[in-house]
Amino acid sequence: MVLQKFESPRFKFMLAPDEGITWHSEGGALRLKGEWKADYTALVTISVFNCTTEVEHLHMSLSGGVIPWIINLFKAPLSSAIKSAIHEEFCDLTRTVLLTEANNALMTLPTHIEITNNIYLDYGLIDDPVITRKYIQGNALIDVTIGNRTCEIPFAPVKLVPPEVNNYMVNIWFSQSIVDCILESAHQNDMLRFVVDKNLQQNLSQFLRTSCDLSPKREICFGTFFEKLRENYPNQHVDLVFKSGKAPNCDVEPVNVGVNTAFFIDIHINPYTKNPKPLARLEMKTQSTMEPHIFNDRIVGELTSTNVQFKQVSSTIGNFNYFFLKALELILKPMITVAVDTALRVGIPIPLVDNVTLANSTVLVKLEKEIRVDANLIYVNDHLPRIFGH
């Protein structure tokens, strides 16, 4: 540690009977430059492995009375002694009290923080950072969840596949387990739940009826396929209550990103809130592929394909034949596609420091079980116009 600037404090000397001369000082300022070593568990801690204090100039000026005149005779050796004392005392203070206070403050930093509305981040540093003259490389465990909870999904360390051209300020590797944690937390919080009823779309109202025209130009509705439904619940509608059967998962590959879901569809007489017992349950599985990219400091996605499959789980109104399940697929698939695409466009926020954002030149690269973000960073001052990176 090097003392770059020193502002002398004010000294006061006093006679102390039987002890000689005592003195104390007040004021003064130090500008320090040092080397620091950090030791990590999950939180950041600091240790000092080298301390060098250099007082370049120390000016002493004493006046008034015999004692200051005598002391001025020994100004040079006193100055040297004070410099040495400052060095020893300050380095000892740095290694003990100041270091303890700094580490105590660091240990109080939360590792579970809310980064935006009801989206939380858990972090822990896995090992010491690698520091060279050209870059700093760190390895951290990060979980992102919806709702105030933690993620228990096992993870594999990323492989850190380097970019072919190193023209970016920052390279960030994300394991697909981060996305899986978000999807699992959404499932655990019962967020993957929605209802399709007669009020959702006009063309759905006819299909969800329990009774419909059975003439040669007949309309197709639920009652067309289920006699028990027509007889026991005439001239009514059904509600389709969707809820995730298990947590969705993603599969990141260099060619695309796949997202797999499994939903239960409970069929109730409308309104389902007053008819809580389902008449039947179906299982719906979807396999979707998406193209991820960066937008407004978020990882977002664009849906490229979706496959939907339905299967009967239980029923009190009769079996669901192939033709009904096919009709259900044709009617619901467009709606499901729009819902998934909308969710993907919302995206996942990338944690950044205040007033720092990603430049337009930022790119996202798909890898095996991970993605890499190659980014240039921009500091945004609220009082200055924004300048985009190249």
Coordinates of C-alpha atoms in Angstrom, one line a residue:
M1 CA 0.0 0.0 0.0
V2 CA 1.4 3.4 -1.0
L3 CA 0.5 6.7 0.6
Q4 CA 0.1 9.1 -2.3
K5 CA -1.0 12.2 -0.5
F6 CA -0.7 13.3 3.1
E7 CA -2.3 16.4 4.7
S8 CA -0.5 17.0 8.0
P9 CA -2.7 17.0 11.2
R10 CA -2.6 19.7 13.9
F11 CA -0.3 18.8 16.8
K12 CA -0.6 20.0 20.4
F13 CA 2.3 19.5 22.8
M14 CA 2.0 19.6 26.6
L15 CA 4.3 19.2 29.6
A16 CA 3.5 16.1 31.6
P17 CA 5.1 16.0 35.1
D18 CA 7.3 12.9 35.6
E19 CA 6.6 11.8 32.1
G20 CA 8.2 14.5 29.9
I21 CA 6.3 15.9 26.9
T22 CA 2.9 14.5 25.7
W23 CA 1.3 15.4 22.4
H24 CA -1.8 14.7 20.4
S25 CA -2.9 15.6 16.8
E26 CA -6.2 16.1 15.0
G27 CA -7.2 16.6 11.4
G28 CA -5.1 15.4 8.5
A29 CA -5.9 13.3 5.4
L30 CA -4.4 10.4 3.5
R31 CA -4.6 9.2 -0.1
L32 CA -3.7 5.6 -0.4
K33 CA -3.0 3.1 -3.2
G34 CA -2.7 -0.5 -2.4
E35 CA -2.7 -4.1 -3.5
W36 CA -5.5 -6.3 -2.2
K37 CA -6.1 -10.0 -2.0
A38 CA -9.6 -11.4 -1.8
D39 CA -10.4 -14.8 -0.3
Y40 CA -13.8 -16.2 -1.1
T41 CA -16.3 -18.7 0.3
A42 CA -19.7 -17.6 -1.1
L43 CA -19.3 -14.0 0.0
V44 CA -16.4 -11.6 -0.8
T45 CA -13.8 -11.1 2.0
I46 CA -10.6 -9.1 1.8
S47 CA -7.1 -9.7 3.2
V48 CA -4.1 -7.4 2.9
F49 CA -0.9 -9.3 1.8
N50 CA 1.3 -6.2 1.3
C51 CA 1.2 -2.8 3.0
T52 CA 3.6 0.0 2.2
T53 CA 3.1 3.5 3.5
E54 CA 5.2 6.3 2.2
V55 CA 4.9 9.8 3.6
E56 CA 6.6 11.9 0.9
H57 CA 6.5 15.3 2.7
L58 CA 6.0 16.1 6.4
H59 CA 6.2 19.7 7.4
M60 CA 6.4 20.6 11.1
S61 CA 6.1 24.2 12.3
L62 CA 6.0 25.0 16.1
S63 CA 6.0 28.5 17.6
G64 CA 5.5 30.3 20.9
G65 CA 7.5 29.6 24.0
V66 CA 10.7 27.8 25.0
I67 CA 9.4 24.2 24.5
P68 CA 8.5 24.6 20.8
W69 CA 11.9 26.3 20.2
I70 CA 13.7 23.3 21.7
I71 CA 11.6 20.9 19.7
N72 CA 12.3 22.8 16.4
L73 CA 16.0 22.0 17.0
F74 CA 15.1 18.3 16.6
K75 CA 12.6 18.8 13.7
A76 CA 14.4 16.4 11.3
P77 CA 14.6 13.4 13.6
L78 CA 11.1 14.1 14.9
S79 CA 9.8 14.1 11.3
S80 CA 11.5 10.8 10.6
A81 CA 10.1 9.3 13.8
I82 CA 6.6 10.5 12.9
K83 CA 6.8 9.0 9.4
S84 CA 7.9 5.7 10.8
A85 CA 5.1 5.8 13.4
I86 CA 2.5 6.6 10.7
H87 CA 3.8 3.6 8.6
E88 CA 3.7 1.1 11.5
E89 CA 0.5 2.3 13.0
F90 CA -1.4 2.7 9.8
C91 CA -0.4 -0.7 8.4
D92 CA -1.2 -2.4 11.7
L93 CA -4.6 -0.6 11.8
T94 CA -5.3 -1.7 8.2
R95 CA -4.5 -5.3 8.9
T96 CA -6.6 -5.4 12.1
V97 CA -9.4 -2.9 12.8
L98 CA -10.0 -1.6 9.3
L99 CA -9.8 -5.0 7.6
T100 CA -12.2 -6.5 10.2
E101 CA -14.6 -3.7 9.8
A102 CA -14.5 -4.1 6.0
N103 CA -15.0 -7.8 6.1
N104 CA -17.8 -7.5 8.6
A105 CA -19.5 -5.1 6.3
L106 CA -19.0 -7.4 3.3
M107 CA -20.4 -10.4 5.3
T108 CA -23.6 -8.5 5.9
L109 CA -24.3 -8.1 2.1
P110 CA -27.4 -10.1 1.1
T111 CA -26.9 -13.0 -1.3
H112 CA -30.6 -13.1 -2.0
I113 CA -31.8 -9.9 -3.6
E114 CA -34.7 -8.7 -5.7
I115 CA -33.5 -7.4 -9.0
T116 CA -36.9 -6.4 -10.4
N117 CA -40.5 -6.8 -9.6
N118 CA -40.8 -10.2 -7.8
I119 CA -37.7 -11.6 -9.6
Y120 CA -34.9 -12.6 -7.2
L121 CA -31.3 -13.5 -7.6
D122 CA -29.1 -15.7 -5.4
Y123 CA -25.4 -15.6 -5.9
G124 CA -22.2 -17.1 -4.5
L125 CA -18.6 -16.9 -5.7
I126 CA -17.3 -20.3 -6.5
D127 CA -13.5 -19.6 -6.5
D128 CA -11.0 -16.8 -6.6
P129 CA -11.0 -14.6 -9.7
V130 CA -8.2 -14.8 -12.2
I131 CA -6.6 -11.4 -12.6
T132 CA -4.2 -10.6 -15.5
R133 CA -3.1 -7.4 -17.1
K134 CA -5.7 -7.8 -19.9
Y135 CA -8.8 -9.2 -18.1
I136 CA -10.4 -10.4 -14.9
Q137 CA -12.2 -13.8 -15.0
G138 CA -14.6 -14.9 -12.3
N139 CA -16.8 -17.9 -11.7
A140 CA -20.1 -17.5 -9.7
L141 CA -23.2 -19.5 -8.9
I142 CA -26.3 -17.5 -9.9
D143 CA -29.9 -18.6 -9.6
V144 CA -32.8 -16.4 -10.8
T145 CA -36.3 -17.2 -9.5
I146 CA -39.7 -15.8 -9.7
G147 CA -41.0 -15.1 -6.2
N148 CA -39.1 -15.0 -2.9
R149 CA -37.7 -18.5 -3.0
T150 CA -34.4 -20.4 -3.8
C151 CA -33.6 -23.0 -6.5
E152 CA -32.4 -26.5 -5.7
I153 CA -31.8 -27.7 -9.3
P154 CA -28.4 -29.3 -9.7
F155 CA -26.1 -27.5 -12.1
A156 CA -22.9 -28.3 -14.1
P157 CA -20.2 -25.6 -14.5
V158 CA -20.2 -23.9 -17.8
K159 CA -17.4 -24.8 -20.2
L160 CA -16.3 -21.2 -21.0
V161 CA -16.1 -21.7 -24.7
P162 CA -14.2 -18.5 -25.9
P163 CA -15.5 -16.3 -28.7
E164 CA -13.7 -16.6 -32.1
V165 CA -13.0 -12.9 -32.1
N166 CA -12.4 -11.1 -28.9
N167 CA -13.7 -7.7 -29.7
Y168 CA -15.9 -7.2 -26.7
M169 CA -15.5 -5.7 -23.2
V170 CA -17.3 -8.5 -21.4
N171 CA -18.1 -12.2 -22.1
I172 CA -20.7 -13.8 -19.8
W173 CA -21.6 -17.5 -19.8
F174 CA -25.0 -18.6 -18.5
S175 CA -25.8 -22.2 -17.7
Q176 CA -29.3 -23.4 -18.9
S177 CA -29.9 -24.2 -15.2
I178 CA -30.7 -20.5 -14.7
V179 CA -33.6 -20.8 -17.1
D180 CA -34.7 -24.0 -15.5
C181 CA -34.7 -22.3 -12.1
I182 CA -37.0 -19.6 -13.4
L183 CA -39.4 -22.1 -14.9
E184 CA -39.4 -24.2 -11.8
S185 CA -40.1 -21.2 -9.6
A186 CA -43.0 -20.2 -11.9
H187 CA -44.4 -23.8 -11.5
Q188 CA -43.9 -23.8 -7.7
N189 CA -45.7 -20.4 -7.4
D190 CA -48.6 -21.7 -9.4
M191 CA -48.0 -19.0 -12.0
L192 CA -48.4 -21.4 -15.0
R193 CA -52.1 -21.5 -14.6
F194 CA -54.8 -20.0 -16.8
V195 CA -58.5 -20.6 -17.8
V196 CA -60.1 -20.8 -21.2
D197 CA -63.8 -20.0 -21.0
K198 CA -66.6 -18.7 -23.1
N199 CA -65.6 -15.1 -22.6
L200 CA -62.0 -15.4 -23.8
Q201 CA -62.7 -15.4 -27.5
Q202 CA -66.0 -15.3 -29.5
N203 CA -65.2 -18.4 -31.6
L204 CA -64.4 -20.4 -28.5
S205 CA -67.8 -19.8 -27.0
Q206 CA -69.5 -22.0 -29.5
F207 CA -67.0 -24.8 -29.1
L208 CA -67.3 -24.8 -25.3
R209 CA -71.1 -25.3 -25.3
T210 CA -72.6 -28.5 -23.9
S211 CA -75.5 -28.4 -26.4
C212 CA -75.4 -27.5 -30.1
D213 CA -77.2 -28.0 -33.4
L214 CA -77.2 -31.7 -34.5
S215 CA -78.7 -31.1 -37.9
P216 CA -76.8 -32.0 -41.1
K217 CA -75.1 -28.6 -41.0
R218 CA -74.4 -29.1 -37.4
E219 CA -72.0 -27.1 -35.3
I220 CA -69.2 -28.7 -33.5
C221 CA -69.1 -28.3 -29.7
F222 CA -68.1 -30.3 -26.6
G223 CA -71.6 -31.7 -26.5
T224 CA -71.2 -33.2 -30.0
F225 CA -68.7 -35.7 -28.7
F226 CA -70.2 -36.5 -25.2
E227 CA -73.8 -37.7 -24.8
K228 CA -73.6 -37.6 -21.0
L229 CA -72.5 -34.0 -21.2
R230 CA -75.5 -33.1 -23.4
E231 CA -78.0 -34.9 -21.2
N232 CA -76.7 -34.0 -17.7
Y233 CA -75.7 -30.4 -18.4
P234 CA -77.8 -29.1 -21.3
N235 CA -77.4 -25.5 -22.6
Q236 CA -74.3 -24.7 -20.6
H237 CA -70.6 -24.1 -21.2
V238 CA -67.5 -25.8 -20.0
D239 CA -64.3 -24.1 -18.6
L240 CA -60.9 -25.5 -19.4
V241 CA -58.5 -24.9 -16.4
F242 CA -54.9 -25.2 -17.4
K243 CA -52.2 -25.8 -14.8
S244 CA -48.6 -27.0 -15.0
G245 CA -48.3 -30.7 -14.1
K246 CA -44.5 -30.4 -13.6
A247 CA -41.9 -27.7 -14.0
P248 CA -41.0 -26.9 -17.6
N249 CA -37.5 -27.4 -18.7
C250 CA -35.3 -26.1 -21.5
D251 CA -32.6 -27.7 -23.7
V252 CA -30.0 -25.3 -25.0
E253 CA -28.2 -26.5 -28.2
P254 CA -26.0 -24.7 -30.7
V255 CA -28.8 -24.9 -33.3
N256 CA -31.8 -23.9 -31.2
V257 CA -33.3 -23.7 -27.7
G258 CA -36.0 -26.2 -26.8
V259 CA -38.7 -25.7 -24.1
N260 CA -40.8 -28.6 -23.0
T261 CA -44.0 -28.3 -20.9
A262 CA -46.6 -30.6 -19.4
F263 CA -50.0 -29.2 -18.4
F264 CA -53.1 -30.8 -16.9
I265 CA -56.4 -29.5 -18.4
D266 CA -59.4 -29.9 -16.0
I267 CA -62.8 -29.6 -17.6
H268 CA -65.5 -28.0 -15.4
I269 CA -69.0 -26.7 -15.9
N270 CA -68.9 -22.9 -16.2
P271 CA -68.2 -21.2 -13.9
Y272 CA -65.5 -23.4 -12.5
T273 CA -65.3 -21.4 -9.3
K274 CA -68.8 -22.6 -8.4
N275 CA -68.3 -26.1 -9.9
P276 CA -64.9 -27.1 -8.5
K277 CA -65.2 -30.8 -9.2
P278 CA -63.8 -31.6 -12.7
L279 CA -65.7 -33.7 -15.2
A280 CA -62.6 -34.9 -16.9
R281 CA -58.8 -34.3 -17.0
L282 CA -56.5 -34.2 -20.0
E283 CA -52.8 -34.0 -20.3
M284 CA -51.2 -31.5 -22.7
K285 CA -47.5 -31.7 -23.7
T286 CA -45.8 -29.1 -25.8
Q287 CA -42.4 -29.1 -27.5
S288 CA -41.3 -25.6 -28.6
T289 CA -38.2 -24.2 -30.2
M290 CA -37.1 -20.6 -29.9
E291 CA -34.4 -18.2 -31.0
P292 CA -32.9 -16.2 -28.1
H293 CA -31.5 -12.7 -28.4
I294 CA -30.7 -9.6 -26.4
F295 CA -33.2 -6.7 -26.1
N296 CA -33.2 -3.9 -23.5
D297 CA -30.7 -5.6 -21.2
R298 CA -32.9 -8.8 -21.2
I299 CA -32.5 -12.2 -22.7
V300 CA -35.7 -12.6 -24.8
G301 CA -36.9 -15.2 -27.2
E302 CA -38.8 -15.6 -30.5
L303 CA -40.9 -18.7 -30.9
T304 CA -40.0 -20.7 -34.1
S305 CA -42.2 -23.8 -33.7
T306 CA -44.6 -25.5 -31.4
N307 CA -46.0 -29.1 -31.2
V308 CA -49.0 -29.9 -29.0
Q309 CA -50.2 -33.3 -27.9
F310 CA -53.3 -34.2 -25.9
K311 CA -54.0 -37.4 -23.9
Q312 CA -56.9 -38.4 -21.7
V313 CA -56.1 -38.9 -18.0
S314 CA -59.6 -39.4 -16.5
S315 CA -63.2 -38.8 -17.5
T316 CA -66.8 -39.1 -16.1
I317 CA -68.5 -38.0 -19.4
G318 CA -67.0 -40.6 -21.8
N319 CA -63.8 -41.3 -23.6
F320 CA -62.0 -38.6 -25.6
N321 CA -61.6 -40.0 -29.1
Y322 CA -58.9 -39.2 -31.6
F323 CA -61.2 -36.8 -33.6
F324 CA -62.0 -34.7 -30.6
L325 CA -58.4 -34.4 -29.5
K326 CA -57.4 -33.4 -33.0
A327 CA -60.2 -30.7 -33.0
L328 CA -59.0 -29.5 -29.6
E329 CA -55.4 -29.2 -31.0
L330 CA -56.6 -27.2 -34.0
I331 CA -58.5 -24.8 -31.8
L332 CA -56.1 -24.3 -28.9
K333 CA -52.7 -24.5 -30.6
P334 CA -52.8 -20.9 -32.1
M335 CA -53.9 -19.5 -28.7
I336 CA -51.1 -21.5 -26.9
T337 CA -48.5 -20.3 -29.5
V338 CA -49.4 -16.7 -28.9
A339 CA -49.3 -17.1 -25.1
V340 CA -45.8 -18.8 -25.2
D341 CA -44.5 -16.2 -27.7
T342 CA -45.7 -13.4 -25.4
A343 CA -44.0 -14.8 -22.4
L344 CA -40.7 -15.3 -24.3
R345 CA -40.7 -11.7 -25.4
V346 CA -40.9 -10.5 -21.8
G347 CA -37.6 -12.3 -21.2
I348 CA -35.2 -12.5 -18.3
P349 CA -33.4 -9.4 -17.0
I350 CA -29.5 -9.5 -17.0
P351 CA -28.3 -8.2 -13.7
L352 CA -26.2 -5.0 -14.3
V353 CA -24.8 -2.2 -12.2
D354 CA -26.8 1.0 -12.0
N355 CA -26.3 3.4 -15.0
V356 CA -24.6 0.6 -17.0
T357 CA -26.3 -0.9 -20.0
L358 CA -25.5 -3.2 -22.9
A359 CA -24.6 -1.7 -26.2
N360 CA -26.4 -2.4 -29.5
S361 CA -23.4 -4.5 -30.6
T362 CA -24.1 -7.1 -27.9
V363 CA -24.7 -10.6 -29.3
L364 CA -26.0 -13.9 -27.8
V365 CA -24.3 -17.2 -28.8
K366 CA -26.0 -20.6 -28.3
L367 CA -23.7 -23.3 -27.0
E368 CA -24.1 -26.8 -25.5
K369 CA -26.2 -26.5 -22.4
E370 CA -25.2 -22.8 -22.0
I371 CA -25.4 -19.5 -23.8
R372 CA -22.7 -16.8 -24.0
V373 CA -23.4 -13.0 -24.1
D374 CA -20.6 -11.0 -25.8
A375 CA -21.2 -7.4 -24.8
N376 CA -19.8 -3.9 -24.8
L377 CA -20.9 -1.9 -21.8
I378 CA -22.1 1.7 -21.8
Y379 CA -22.2 4.1 -18.9
V380 CA -25.4 6.1 -19.0
N381 CA -25.5 9.5 -17.3
D382 CA -29.0 10.8 -16.7
H383 CA -27.9 14.4 -17.5
L384 CA -26.1 13.5 -20.7
P385 CA -27.4 12.1 -24.0
R386 CA -26.9 8.3 -24.4
I387 CA -24.1 7.1 -26.7
F388 CA -24.4 3.7 -28.1
G389 CA -21.4 1.4 -28.5
H390 CA -20.2 -0.2 -31.7

